[in-house]
Amino acid sequence: MNRAGDTPHAIWAALCEETDALACADRPFAGRLVEAIGRRASFGDALAARIGGALGDPEIAQVAAEMLARDPALLAAAAEDLASVRRADPACRRLSDAFLFFKGYAALQAARLAGRLWRAGEEIAALTLQGASATALGVDIHPAADLGRRIVLDHADGLVVGETARIGDDCVLLHGVTLGATGRERGPRHPILERGVFVGARATIIGRIVVGERALVGAGAVVVRDVAPFATVIGCAAAPPSSDTRREGDAPRAIGTSERNASCPVSRSPSPEAVASAISTPLI
C-alpha cells in the first residue's frame, strides 16, 4: 500500500529541500544539483531528464517527459520506487542520492516506460529503450516483463529479466540477477517473484519458477524449482539449508532483510550430480 509520504508531490518537495541544503554544503558540484532538480518544474520533468541523461539520448528524455505528463500512474510508481530505495538501502542517505546517482533506479524507470510503450503496441520504441538501458546501464529488462510496485534494483549491473517474468510488489534484486528461461519453449517461461522476495547478487532463477512471498534467494544461488513462501534457498542448485549444518554466525547479511537472515545458514556443498544438472541447463 502506498504510504502518505510516497506521493509524487511529497517526493518532489523532499528532493527540492535536499537540493537546497546540498547546494550550499557541496559547492564544487552545486551546479549539477541545481540543474538536475532545482531548475526543473516538477518531479516528472526532473525524472524525464534523469532517464534521458542516464541513457545518453535527449530524444528519450523528450519521450519520457510526454509519457509522464499524461500518465500519473507512471509518476506514482516512480515516487514509490524512490521512497523504497531510501528505506531499503543503508547506503542511501537521501532521496536525492538514489534519484541522481543510483543507476538501478534510473534503469527501473526506463523499464517502466518501455513496458507502457510495449503494452500500447509501440514495440520498436519499447525495444529502443530496452537496448539503450542495456548498453548504457548494463540492465536488460524486456519491456513485456510484468513489474510490480516499490521495486528496488540495488547496483543492478548485469541484471537480466526475461519477457514473461513477473516481479511482485516490494521485491529487492541485487546486481547480476538473472530471471531467465531454459530456451526450450514459448509462452510463459520465466520466473515469477511474489511479493517481498529478496534475490541476492548473481543469483540465477531459471524457467517458470514461482518464488513465494518474502522468500530469500541467496547470493550466487541457481534456482530450478519453486521456492515456498518465507523460505530461504542457497547453493547450486538452490535448496533449503539442512538443519544439521546450522552454525552460529553463518547467516549472510542483505539490505532490509535482517529478520529473514536469521534463518539462513550456509549449507553443505551440493552433490556433483546437482552441480552437473545446474550447469547443463541453458540460461536463456
PDB file of N, CA and C in Angstrom, residues 179-261:
ATOM      1  N   LEU A 179      16.669 -13.567 -14.282  1.00  0.00           N
ATOM      2  CA  LEU A 179      15.364 -14.225 -14.298  1.00  0.00           C
ATOM      3  C   LEU A 179      15.200 -14.744 -15.718  1.00  0.00           C
ATOM      4  N   GLY A 180      15.641 -15.975 -15.957  1.00  0.00           N
ATOM      5  CA  GLY A 180      15.776 -16.491 -17.312  1.00  0.00           C
ATOM      6  C   GLY A 180      14.866 -17.667 -17.604  1.00  0.00           C
ATOM      7  N   ALA A 181      15.018 -18.199 -18.817  1.00  0.00           N
ATOM      8  CA  ALA A 181      14.245 -19.349 -19.279  1.00  0.00           C
ATOM      9  C   ALA A 181      15.206 -20.436 -19.732  1.00  0.00           C
ATOM     10  N   THR A 182      14.671 -21.634 -19.936  1.00  0.00           N
ATOM     11  CA  THR A 182      15.503 -22.731 -20.402  1.00  0.00           C
ATOM     12  C   THR A 182      15.777 -22.634 -21.885  1.00  0.00           C
ATOM     13  N   GLY A 183      14.993 -21.853 -22.613  1.00  0.00           N
ATOM     14  CA  GLY A 183      15.169 -21.729 -24.050  1.00  0.00           C
ATOM     15  C   GLY A 183      14.527 -22.841 -24.836  1.00  0.00           C
ATOM     16  N   ARG A 184      13.722 -23.681 -24.181  1.00  0.00           N
ATOM     17  CA  ARG A 184      13.152 -24.853 -24.835  1.00  0.00           C
ATOM     18  C   ARG A 184      11.678 -24.708 -25.182  1.00  0.00           C
ATOM     19  N   GLU A 185      11.066 -23.604 -24.793  1.00  0.00           N
ATOM     20  CA  GLU A 185       9.637 -23.481 -25.029  1.00  0.00           C
ATOM     21  C   GLU A 185       9.262 -22.025 -25.271  1.00  0.00           C
ATOM     22  N   ARG A 186       8.039 -21.824 -25.768  1.00  0.00           N
ATOM     23  CA  ARG A 186       7.489 -20.488 -25.923  1.00  0.00           C
ATOM     24  C   ARG A 186       6.416 -20.287 -24.862  1.00  0.00           C
ATOM     25  N   GLY A 187       5.825 -19.103 -24.864  1.00  0.00           N
ATOM     26  CA  GLY A 187       4.813 -18.816 -23.864  1.00  0.00           C
ATOM     27  C   GLY A 187       5.442 -18.520 -22.516  1.00  0.00           C
ATOM     28  N   PRO A 188       4.669 -18.577 -21.440  1.00  0.00           N
ATOM     29  CA  PRO A 188       5.210 -18.284 -20.103  1.00  0.00           C
ATOM     30  C   PRO A 188       6.367 -19.210 -19.758  1.00  0.00           C
ATOM     31  N   ARG A 189       7.550 -18.653 -19.574  1.00  0.00           N
ATOM     32  CA  ARG A 189       8.744 -19.481 -19.396  1.00  0.00           C
ATOM     33  C   ARG A 189       9.772 -18.847 -18.455  1.00  0.00           C
ATOM     34  N   HIS A 190       9.433 -17.709 -17.891  1.00  0.00           N
ATOM     35  CA  HIS A 190      10.359 -17.027 -16.989  1.00  0.00           C
ATOM     36  C   HIS A 190       9.802 -17.030 -15.560  1.00  0.00           C
ATOM     37  N   PRO A 191      10.627 -16.712 -14.582  1.00  0.00           N
ATOM     38  CA  PRO A 191      10.201 -16.821 -13.180  1.00  0.00           C
ATOM     39  C   PRO A 191       9.137 -15.808 -12.771  1.00  0.00           C
ATOM     40  N   ILE A 192       8.460 -16.169 -11.687  1.00  0.00           N
ATOM     41  CA  ILE A 192       7.511 -15.293 -11.007  1.00  0.00           C
ATOM     42  C   ILE A 192       8.036 -15.059  -9.594  1.00  0.00           C
ATOM     43  N   LEU A 193       8.268 -13.799  -9.249  1.00  0.00           N
ATOM     44  CA  LEU A 193       8.650 -13.438  -7.887  1.00  0.00           C
ATOM     45  C   LEU A 193       7.426 -12.826  -7.215  1.00  0.00           C
ATOM     46  N   GLU A 194       6.951 -13.473  -6.168  1.00  0.00           N
ATOM     47  CA  GLU A 194       5.801 -12.928  -5.467  1.00  0.00           C
ATOM     48  C   GLU A 194       6.235 -11.807  -4.521  1.00  0.00           C
ATOM     49  N   ARG A 195       5.303 -11.242  -3.830  1.00  0.00           N
ATOM     50  CA  ARG A 195       5.533 -10.026  -3.041  1.00  0.00           C
ATOM     51  C   ARG A 195       6.670 -10.192  -2.024  1.00  0.00           C
ATOM     52  N   GLY A 196       7.549  -9.177  -1.991  1.00  0.00           N
ATOM     53  CA  GLY A 196       8.560  -9.096  -0.954  1.00  0.00           C
ATOM     54  C   GLY A 196       9.740 -10.032  -1.086  1.00  0.00           C
ATOM     55  N   VAL A 197       9.959 -10.599  -2.262  1.00  0.00           N
ATOM     56  CA  VAL A 197      11.089 -11.520  -2.461  1.00  0.00           C
ATOM     57  C   VAL A 197      12.400 -10.740  -2.493  1.00  0.00           C
ATOM     58  N   PHE A 198      13.427 -11.313  -1.886  1.00  0.00           N
ATOM     59  CA  PHE A 198      14.780 -10.747  -1.936  1.00  0.00           C
ATOM     60  C   PHE A 198      15.668 -11.719  -2.708  1.00  0.00           C
ATOM     61  N   VAL A 199      16.352 -11.228  -3.753  1.00  0.00           N
ATOM     62  CA  VAL A 199      17.224 -12.065  -4.574  1.00  0.00           C
ATOM     63  C   VAL A 199      18.646 -11.519  -4.467  1.00  0.00           C
ATOM     64  N   GLY A 200      19.557 -12.334  -3.951  1.00  0.00           N
ATOM     65  CA  GLY A 200      20.929 -11.912  -3.732  1.00  0.00           C
ATOM     66  C   GLY A 200      21.735 -11.793  -5.014  1.00  0.00           C
ATOM     67  N   ALA A 201      22.912 -11.202  -4.881  1.00  0.00           N
ATOM     68  CA  ALA A 201      23.769 -10.913  -6.027  1.00  0.00           C
ATOM     69  C   ALA A 201      24.107 -12.161  -6.823  1.00  0.00           C
ATOM     70  N   ARG A 202      23.969 -12.057  -8.145  1.00  0.00           N
ATOM     71  CA  ARG A 202      24.341 -13.088  -9.110  1.00  0.00           C
ATOM     72  C   ARG A 202      23.553 -14.394  -8.948  1.00  0.00           C
ATOM     73  N   ALA A 203      22.408 -14.313  -8.323  1.00  0.00           N
ATOM     74  CA  ALA A 203      21.524 -15.478  -8.289  1.00  0.00           C
ATOM     75  C   ALA A 203      20.871 -15.662  -9.654  1.00  0.00           C
ATOM     76  N   THR A 204      20.624 -16.900 -10.022  1.00  0.00           N
ATOM     77  CA  THR A 204      20.017 -17.229 -11.310  1.00  0.00           C
ATOM     78  C   THR A 204      18.778 -18.079 -11.046  1.00  0.00           C
ATOM     79  N   ILE A 205      17.641 -17.623 -11.573  1.00  0.00           N
ATOM     80  CA  ILE A 205      16.380 -18.347 -11.419  1.00  0.00           C
ATOM     81  C   ILE A 205      15.909 -18.696 -12.828  1.00  0.00           C
ATOM     82  N   ILE A 206      15.740 -19.989 -13.091  1.00  0.00           N
ATOM     83  CA  ILE A 206      15.557 -20.480 -14.450  1.00  0.00           C
ATOM     84  C   ILE A 206      14.194 -21.145 -14.619  1.00  0.00           C
ATOM     85  N   GLY A 207      13.472 -20.740 -15.666  1.00  0.00           N
ATOM     86  CA  GLY A 207      12.212 -21.379 -16.007  1.00  0.00           C
ATOM     87  C   GLY A 207      11.030 -20.747 -15.300  1.00  0.00           C
ATOM     88  N   ARG A 208       9.860 -21.364 -15.482  1.00  0.00           N
ATOM     89  CA  ARG A 208       8.635 -20.822 -14.879  1.00  0.00           C
ATOM     90  C   ARG A 208       8.586 -21.209 -13.399  1.00  0.00           C
ATOM     91  N   ILE A 209       9.562 -20.692 -12.673  1.00  0.00           N
ATOM     92  CA  ILE A 209       9.697 -20.938 -11.241  1.00  0.00           C
ATOM     93  C   ILE A 209       8.871 -19.901 -10.484  1.00  0.00           C
ATOM     94  N   VAL A 210       8.189 -20.330  -9.445  1.00  0.00           N
ATOM     95  CA  VAL A 210       7.481 -19.413  -8.560  1.00  0.00           C
ATOM     96  C   VAL A 210       8.269 -19.300  -7.259  1.00  0.00           C
ATOM     97  N   VAL A 211       8.721 -18.090  -6.968  1.00  0.00           N
ATOM     98  CA  VAL A 211       9.402 -17.824  -5.704  1.00  0.00           C
ATOM     99  C   VAL A 211       8.379 -17.151  -4.792  1.00  0.00           C
ATOM    100  N   GLY A 212       8.014 -17.838  -3.729  1.00  0.00           N
ATOM    101  CA  GLY A 212       6.905 -17.411  -2.895  1.00  0.00           C
ATOM    102  C   GLY A 212       7.162 -16.140  -2.114  1.00  0.00           C
ATOM    103  N   GLU A 213       6.097 -15.608  -1.578  1.00  0.00           N
ATOM    104  CA  GLU A 213       6.106 -14.331  -0.861  1.00  0.00           C
ATOM    105  C   GLU A 213       7.196 -14.280   0.205  1.00  0.00           C
ATOM    106  N   ARG A 214       7.965 -13.196   0.170  1.00  0.00           N
ATOM    107  CA  ARG A 214       9.017 -12.883   1.148  1.00  0.00           C
ATOM    108  C   ARG A 214      10.083 -13.972   1.274  1.00  0.00           C
ATOM    109  N   ALA A 215      10.235 -14.784   0.245  1.00  0.00           N
ATOM    110  CA  ALA A 215      11.335 -15.746   0.233  1.00  0.00           C
ATOM    111  C   ALA A 215      12.656 -15.017   0.004  1.00  0.00           C
ATOM    112  N   LEU A 216      13.748 -15.660   0.410  1.00  0.00           N
ATOM    113  CA  LEU A 216      15.084 -15.106   0.201  1.00  0.00           C
ATOM    114  C   LEU A 216      15.903 -16.084  -0.617  1.00  0.00           C
ATOM    115  N   VAL A 217      16.436 -15.606  -1.736  1.00  0.00           N
ATOM    116  CA  VAL A 217      17.311 -16.396  -2.595  1.00  0.00           C
ATOM    117  C   VAL A 217      18.733 -15.892  -2.373  1.00  0.00           C
ATOM    118  N   GLY A 218      19.595 -16.752  -1.893  1.00  0.00           N
ATOM    119  CA  GLY A 218      20.940 -16.343  -1.531  1.00  0.00           C
ATOM    120  C   GLY A 218      21.807 -15.972  -2.717  1.00  0.00           C
ATOM    121  N   ALA A 219      22.855 -15.206  -2.451  1.00  0.00           N
ATOM    122  CA  ALA A 219      23.784 -14.774  -3.490  1.00  0.00           C
ATOM    123  C   ALA A 219      24.393 -15.976  -4.190  1.00  0.00           C
ATOM    124  N   GLY A 220      24.421 -15.940  -5.517  1.00  0.00           N
ATOM    125  CA  GLY A 220      25.030 -16.983  -6.310  1.00  0.00           C
ATOM    126  C   GLY A 220      24.205 -18.249  -6.456  1.00  0.00           C
ATOM    127  N   ALA A 221      23.004 -18.272  -5.909  1.00  0.00           N
ATOM    128  CA  ALA A 221      22.171 -19.471  -5.987  1.00  0.00           C
ATOM    129  C   ALA A 221      21.703 -19.708  -7.420  1.00  0.00           C
ATOM    130  N   VAL A 222      21.477 -20.976  -7.752  1.00  0.00           N
ATOM    131  CA  VAL A 222      20.848 -21.361  -9.002  1.00  0.00           C
ATOM    132  C   VAL A 222      19.547 -22.070  -8.642  1.00  0.00           C
ATOM    133  N   VAL A 223      18.427 -21.448  -8.980  1.00  0.00           N
ATOM    134  CA  VAL A 223      17.120 -21.947  -8.566  1.00  0.00           C
ATOM    135  C   VAL A 223      16.426 -22.586  -9.762  1.00  0.00           C
ATOM    136  N   VAL A 224      16.103 -23.861  -9.646  1.00  0.00           N
ATOM    137  CA  VAL A 224      15.454 -24.587 -10.734  1.00  0.00           C
ATOM    138  C   VAL A 224      14.142 -25.233 -10.280  1.00  0.00           C
ATOM    139  N   ARG A 225      13.720 -24.952  -9.032  1.00  0.00           N
ATOM    140  CA  ARG A 225      12.448 -25.458  -8.514  1.00  0.00           C
ATOM    141  C   ARG A 225      11.729 -24.320  -7.789  1.00  0.00           C
ATOM    142  N   ASP A 226      10.419 -24.465  -7.618  1.00  0.00           N
ATOM    143  CA  ASP A 226       9.649 -23.477  -6.873  1.00  0.00           C
ATOM    144  C   ASP A 226      10.203 -23.310  -5.460  1.00  0.00           C
ATOM    145  N   VAL A 227      10.059 -22.103  -4.936  1.00  0.00           N
ATOM    146  CA  VAL A 227      10.513 -21.781  -3.587  1.00  0.00           C
ATOM    147  C   VAL A 227       9.288 -21.409  -2.755  1.00  0.00           C
ATOM    148  N   ALA A 228       9.144 -22.027  -1.603  1.00  0.00           N
ATOM    149  CA  ALA A 228       7.978 -21.786  -0.757  1.00  0.00           C
ATOM    150  C   ALA A 228       8.006 -20.378  -0.171  1.00  0.00           C
ATOM    151  N   PRO A 229       6.846 -19.817   0.132  1.00  0.00           N
ATOM    152  CA  PRO A 229       6.804 -18.505   0.794  1.00  0.00           C
ATOM    153  C   PRO A 229       7.620 -18.508   2.089  1.00  0.00           C
ATOM    154  N   PHE A 230       8.333 -17.413   2.325  1.00  0.00           N
ATOM    155  CA  PHE A 230       9.118 -17.186   3.537  1.00  0.00           C
ATOM    156  C   PHE A 230      10.321 -18.135   3.669  1.00  0.00           C
ATOM    157  N   ALA A 231      10.606 -18.921   2.645  1.00  0.00           N
ATOM    158  CA  ALA A 231      11.740 -19.842   2.707  1.00  0.00           C
ATOM    159  C   ALA A 231      13.032 -19.126   2.327  1.00  0.00           C
ATOM    160  N   THR A 232      14.157 -19.737   2.671  1.00  0.00           N
ATOM    161  CA  THR A 232      15.473 -19.286   2.252  1.00  0.00           C
ATOM    162  C   THR A 232      16.124 -20.411   1.463  1.00  0.00           C
ATOM    163  N   VAL A 233      16.652 -20.117   0.277  1.00  0.00           N
ATOM    164  CA  VAL A 233      17.353 -21.123  -0.515  1.00  0.00           C
ATOM    165  C   VAL A 233      18.731 -20.606  -0.896  1.00  0.00           C
ATOM    166  N   ILE A 234      19.701 -21.508  -0.881  1.00  0.00           N
ATOM    167  CA  ILE A 234      21.078 -21.149  -1.178  1.00  0.00           C
ATOM    168  C   ILE A 234      21.715 -22.281  -1.969  1.00  0.00           C
ATOM    169  N   GLY A 235      22.804 -22.007  -2.658  1.00  0.00           N
ATOM    170  CA  GLY A 235      23.589 -23.046  -3.294  1.00  0.00           C
ATOM    171  C   GLY A 235      23.233 -23.287  -4.746  1.00  0.00           C
ATOM    172  N   CYS A 236      23.802 -24.330  -5.301  1.00  0.00           N
ATOM    173  CA  CYS A 236      23.683 -24.667  -6.723  1.00  0.00           C
ATOM    174  C   CYS A 236      23.535 -26.178  -6.860  1.00  0.00           C
ATOM    175  N   ALA A 237      22.365 -26.667  -7.288  1.00  0.00           N
ATOM    176  CA  ALA A 237      21.117 -25.935  -7.432  1.00  0.00           C
ATOM    177  C   ALA A 237      20.542 -25.631  -6.051  1.00  0.00           C
ATOM    178  N   ALA A 238      19.882 -24.496  -5.946  1.00  0.00           N
ATOM    179  CA  ALA A 238      19.461 -24.000  -4.643  1.00  0.00           C
ATOM    180  C   ALA A 238      18.488 -24.952  -3.975  1.00  0.00           C
ATOM    181  N   ALA A 239      18.649 -25.126  -2.644  1.00  0.00           N
ATOM    182  CA  ALA A 239      17.762 -25.967  -1.849  1.00  0.00           C
ATOM    183  C   ALA A 239      17.724 -25.414  -0.437  1.00  0.00           C
ATOM    184  N   PRO A 240      16.694 -25.738   0.326  1.00  0.00           N
ATOM    185  CA  PRO A 240      16.659 -25.266   1.715  1.00  0.00           C
ATOM    186  C   PRO A 240      17.868 -25.762   2.477  1.00  0.00           C
ATOM    187  N   PRO A 241      18.451 -24.944   3.347  1.00  0.00           N
ATOM    188  CA  PRO A 241      19.615 -25.382   4.117  1.00  0.00           C
ATOM    189  C   PRO A 241      19.252 -26.506   5.074  1.00  0.00           C
ATOM    190  N   SER A 242      20.185 -27.453   5.289  1.00  0.00           N
ATOM    191  CA  SER A 242      19.960 -28.580   6.189  1.00  0.00           C
ATOM    192  C   SER A 242      20.058 -28.118   7.632  1.00  0.00           C
ATOM    193  N   SER A 243      19.201 -28.678   8.484  1.00  0.00           N
ATOM    194  CA  SER A 243      19.179 -28.269   9.884  1.00  0.00           C
ATOM    195  C   SER A 243      20.475 -28.638  10.606  1.00  0.00           C
ATOM    196  N   ASP A 244      21.143 -29.710  10.160  1.00  0.00           N
ATOM    197  CA  ASP A 244      22.350 -30.152  10.861  1.00  0.00           C
ATOM    198  C   ASP A 244      23.586 -29.355  10.475  1.00  0.00           C
ATOM    199  N   THR A 245      23.434 -28.371   9.575  1.00  0.00           N
ATOM    200  CA  THR A 245      24.588 -27.559   9.184  1.00  0.00           C
ATOM    201  C   THR A 245      24.543 -26.177   9.816  1.00  0.00           C
ATOM    202  N   ARG A 246      23.566 -25.900  10.682  1.00  0.00           N
ATOM    203  CA  ARG A 246      23.433 -24.566  11.249  1.00  0.00           C
ATOM    204  C   ARG A 246      24.561 -24.295  12.242  1.00  0.00           C
ATOM    205  N   ARG A 247      25.200 -23.169  12.063  1.00  0.00           N
ATOM    206  CA  ARG A 247      26.257 -22.748  12.960  1.00  0.00           C
ATOM    207  C   ARG A 247      26.027 -21.289  13.291  1.00  0.00           C
ATOM    208  N   GLU A 248      26.270 -20.907  14.495  1.00  0.00           N
ATOM    209  CA  GLU A 248      26.058 -19.535  14.920  1.00  0.00           C
ATOM    210  C   GLU A 248      26.941 -18.599  14.102  1.00  0.00           C
ATOM    211  N   GLY A 249      26.342 -17.519  13.615  1.00  0.00           N
ATOM    212  CA  GLY A 249      27.096 -16.530  12.858  1.00  0.00           C
ATOM    213  C   GLY A 249      27.173 -16.797  11.381  1.00  0.00           C
ATOM    214  N   ASP A 250      26.518 -17.879  10.883  1.00  0.00           N
ATOM    215  CA  ASP A 250      26.596 -18.213   9.468  1.00  0.00           C
ATOM    216  C   ASP A 250      25.655 -17.393   8.600  1.00  0.00           C
ATOM    217  N   ALA A 251      24.706 -16.694   9.172  1.00  0.00           N
ATOM    218  CA  ALA A 251      23.675 -16.032   8.368  1.00  0.00           C
ATOM    219  C   ALA A 251      24.270 -14.919   7.532  1.00  0.00           C
ATOM    220  N   PRO A 252      24.062 -14.934   6.200  1.00  0.00           N
ATOM    221  CA  PRO A 252      24.529 -13.834   5.366  1.00  0.00           C
ATOM    222  C   PRO A 252      23.708 -12.588   5.597  1.00  0.00           C
ATOM    223  N   ARG A 253      24.272 -11.443   5.323  1.00  0.00           N
ATOM    224  CA  ARG A 253      23.592 -10.168   5.522  1.00  0.00           C
ATOM    225  C   ARG A 253      23.111  -9.627   4.186  1.00  0.00           C
ATOM    226  N   ALA A 254      21.978  -8.967   4.192  1.00  0.00           N
ATOM    227  CA  ALA A 254      21.448  -8.353   2.978  1.00  0.00           C
ATOM    228  C   ALA A 254      20.587  -7.179   3.384  1.00  0.00           C
ATOM    229  N   ILE A 255      20.553  -6.134   2.574  1.00  0.00           N
ATOM    230  CA  ILE A 255      19.840  -4.927   2.950  1.00  0.00           C
ATOM    231  C   ILE A 255      18.371  -5.217   3.160  1.00  0.00           C
ATOM    232  N   GLY A 256      17.844  -4.702   4.266  1.00  0.00           N
ATOM    233  CA  GLY A 256      16.422  -4.776   4.518  1.00  0.00           C
ATOM    234  C   GLY A 256      15.897  -6.147   4.890  1.00  0.00           C
ATOM    235  N   THR A 257      16.765  -7.108   5.271  1.00  0.00           N
ATOM    236  CA  THR A 257      16.283  -8.474   5.493  1.00  0.00           C
ATOM    237  C   THR A 257      16.861  -9.073   6.771  1.00  0.00           C
ATOM    238  N   SER A 258      17.094  -8.290   7.792  1.00  0.00           N
ATOM    239  CA  SER A 258      17.757  -8.806   8.980  1.00  0.00           C
ATOM    240  C   SER A 258      16.957  -9.900   9.661  1.00  0.00           C
ATOM    241  N   GLU A 259      15.610  -9.785   9.684  1.00  0.00           N
ATOM    242  CA  GLU A 259      14.809 -10.803  10.342  1.00  0.00           C
ATOM    243  C   GLU A 259      14.892 -12.126   9.586  1.00  0.00           C
ATOM    244  N   ARG A 260      14.797 -12.084   8.266  1.00  0.00           N
ATOM    245  CA  ARG A 260      14.827 -13.318   7.486  1.00  0.00           C
ATOM    246  C   ARG A 260      16.218 -13.943   7.477  1.00  0.00           C
ATOM    247  N   ASN A 261      17.265 -13.100   7.568  1.00  0.00           N
ATOM    248  CA  ASN A 261      18.620 -13.637   7.512  1.00  0.00           C
ATOM    249  C   ASN A 261      18.940 -14.525   8.705  1.00  0.00           C
TER     250      ASN A 261
END
